[in-house]
CSV table of C-alpha atoms in Angstrom, one decimal:
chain,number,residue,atom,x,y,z
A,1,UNK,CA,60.3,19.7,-18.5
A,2,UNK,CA,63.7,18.3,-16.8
A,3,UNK,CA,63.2,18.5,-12.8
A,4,UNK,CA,66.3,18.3,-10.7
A,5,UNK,CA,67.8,17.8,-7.0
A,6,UNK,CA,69.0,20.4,-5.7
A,7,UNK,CA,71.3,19.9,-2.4
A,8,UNK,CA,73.2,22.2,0.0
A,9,UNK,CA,75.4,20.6,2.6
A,10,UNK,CA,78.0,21.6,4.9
A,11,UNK,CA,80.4,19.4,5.9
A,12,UNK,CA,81.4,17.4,8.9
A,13,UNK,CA,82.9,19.7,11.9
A,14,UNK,CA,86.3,17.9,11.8
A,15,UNK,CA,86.7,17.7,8.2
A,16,UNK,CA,88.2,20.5,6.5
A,17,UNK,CA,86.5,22.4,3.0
A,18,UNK,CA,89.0,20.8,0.4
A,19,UNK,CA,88.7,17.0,2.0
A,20,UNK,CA,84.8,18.2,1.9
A,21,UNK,CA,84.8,18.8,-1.6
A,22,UNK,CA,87.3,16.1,-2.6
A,23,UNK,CA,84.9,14.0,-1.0
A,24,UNK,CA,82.1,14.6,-2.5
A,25,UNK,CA,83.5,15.1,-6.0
A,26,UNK,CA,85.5,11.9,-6.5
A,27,UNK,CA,84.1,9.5,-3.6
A,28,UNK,CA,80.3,10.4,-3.7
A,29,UNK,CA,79.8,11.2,-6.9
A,30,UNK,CA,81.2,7.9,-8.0
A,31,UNK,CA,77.9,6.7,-6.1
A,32,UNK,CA,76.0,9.4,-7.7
A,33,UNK,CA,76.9,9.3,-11.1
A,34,UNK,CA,75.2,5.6,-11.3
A,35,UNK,CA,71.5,6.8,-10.5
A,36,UNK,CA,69.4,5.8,-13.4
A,37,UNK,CA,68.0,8.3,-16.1
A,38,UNK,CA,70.6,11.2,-14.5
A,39,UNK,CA,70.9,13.6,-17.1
A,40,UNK,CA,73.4,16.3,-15.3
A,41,UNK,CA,75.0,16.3,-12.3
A,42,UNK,CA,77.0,19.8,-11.4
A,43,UNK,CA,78.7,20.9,-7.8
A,44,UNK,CA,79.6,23.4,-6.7
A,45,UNK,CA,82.3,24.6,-3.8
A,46,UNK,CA,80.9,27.9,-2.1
A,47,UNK,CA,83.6,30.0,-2.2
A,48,UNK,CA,81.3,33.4,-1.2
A,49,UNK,CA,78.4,33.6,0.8
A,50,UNK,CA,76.6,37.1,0.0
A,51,UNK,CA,74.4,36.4,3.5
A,52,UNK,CA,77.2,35.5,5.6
A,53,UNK,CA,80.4,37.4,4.2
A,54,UNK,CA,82.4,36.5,7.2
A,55,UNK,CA,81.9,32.9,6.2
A,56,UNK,CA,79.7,30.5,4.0
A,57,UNK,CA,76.6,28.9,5.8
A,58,UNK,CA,77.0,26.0,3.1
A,59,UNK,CA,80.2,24.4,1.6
A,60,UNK,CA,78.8,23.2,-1.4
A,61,UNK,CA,76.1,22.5,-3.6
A,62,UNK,CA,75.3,19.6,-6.6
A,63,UNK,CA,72.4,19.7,-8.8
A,64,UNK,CA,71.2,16.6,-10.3
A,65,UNK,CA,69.0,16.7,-13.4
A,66,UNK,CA,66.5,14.4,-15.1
A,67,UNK,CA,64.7,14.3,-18.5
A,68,UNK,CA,61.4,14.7,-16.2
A,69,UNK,CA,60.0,14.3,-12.6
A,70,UNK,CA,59.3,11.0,-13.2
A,71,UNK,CA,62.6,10.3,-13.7
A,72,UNK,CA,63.5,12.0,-10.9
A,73,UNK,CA,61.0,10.4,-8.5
A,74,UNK,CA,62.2,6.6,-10.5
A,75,UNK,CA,65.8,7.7,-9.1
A,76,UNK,CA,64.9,8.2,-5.9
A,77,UNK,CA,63.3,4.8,-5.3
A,78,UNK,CA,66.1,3.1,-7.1
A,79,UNK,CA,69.0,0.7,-5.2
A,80,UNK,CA,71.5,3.3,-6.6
A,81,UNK,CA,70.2,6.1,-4.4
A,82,UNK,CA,70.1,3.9,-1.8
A,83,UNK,CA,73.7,2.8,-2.0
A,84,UNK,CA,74.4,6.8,-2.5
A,85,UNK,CA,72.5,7.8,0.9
A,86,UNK,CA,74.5,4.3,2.6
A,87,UNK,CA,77.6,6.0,1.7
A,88,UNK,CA,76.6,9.5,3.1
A,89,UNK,CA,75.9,7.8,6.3
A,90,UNK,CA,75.7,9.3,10.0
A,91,UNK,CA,77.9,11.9,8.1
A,92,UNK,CA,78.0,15.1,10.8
A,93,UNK,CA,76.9,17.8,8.4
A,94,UNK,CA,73.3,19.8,7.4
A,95,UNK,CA,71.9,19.3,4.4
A,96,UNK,CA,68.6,20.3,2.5
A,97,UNK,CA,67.3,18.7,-0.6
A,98,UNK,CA,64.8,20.4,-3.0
A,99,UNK,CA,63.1,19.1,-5.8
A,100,UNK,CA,62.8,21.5,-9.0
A,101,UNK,CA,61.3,22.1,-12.2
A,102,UNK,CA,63.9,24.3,-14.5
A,103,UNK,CA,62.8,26.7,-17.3
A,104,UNK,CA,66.1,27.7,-18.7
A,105,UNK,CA,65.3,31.9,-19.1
A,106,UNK,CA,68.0,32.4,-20.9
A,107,UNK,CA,67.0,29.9,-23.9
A,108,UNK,CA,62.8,31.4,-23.8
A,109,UNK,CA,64.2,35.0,-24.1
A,110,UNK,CA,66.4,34.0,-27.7
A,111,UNK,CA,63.1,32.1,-28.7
């Protein structure tokens, strides 16, 4: 079963949403990109925030997928997340990380 990171960050107060997403997109996933056994990696710019109309609570998203938890837990120890979490730095957004394990619905209920 694949298991992926799932993280939601805002960004820093003096950085605007595009340099934000540019950022992260081009910059940080170039660090990202290189963690070992990475299967996926998707972001996402929150353009809508159903719980906070009047603006998002989160800028964007990226989820990060692995043939297994294993994997997962493999990346996490390896110098490549390290070098990734370097780069983030004292970086003055929120965050919050979760780990997963995905069932895709949409592929049991054709089975």
């Amino acid at each position: 079963m694949s298991a992926s990171l799932v993280i939601l960050a805002t960004r820093p107060p003096e950085w605007s949403r595009e340099q934000f997403t540019t950022w992260w997109r081009s910059e940080h996933a170039d660090y990202a990109k290189k963690l070992p056994g990475l299967a996926a990696y998707r972001h996402g710019e929150v353009t809508f925030d159903y719980d906070h109309p009047e603006g998002p609570a989160w800028d964007g998203h990226a989820v990060l997928t692995f043939p297994s938890r294993e994997v997962l837990d493999a990346a996490l120890r390896s110098p490549e997340w390290a070098a990734a979490v370097a780069h983030v730095g004292r970086m003055k957004g929120k965050r919050i990380a979760l780990i997963s394990e995905e069932v895709d619905l949409l592929a049991k209920q054709a089975a």
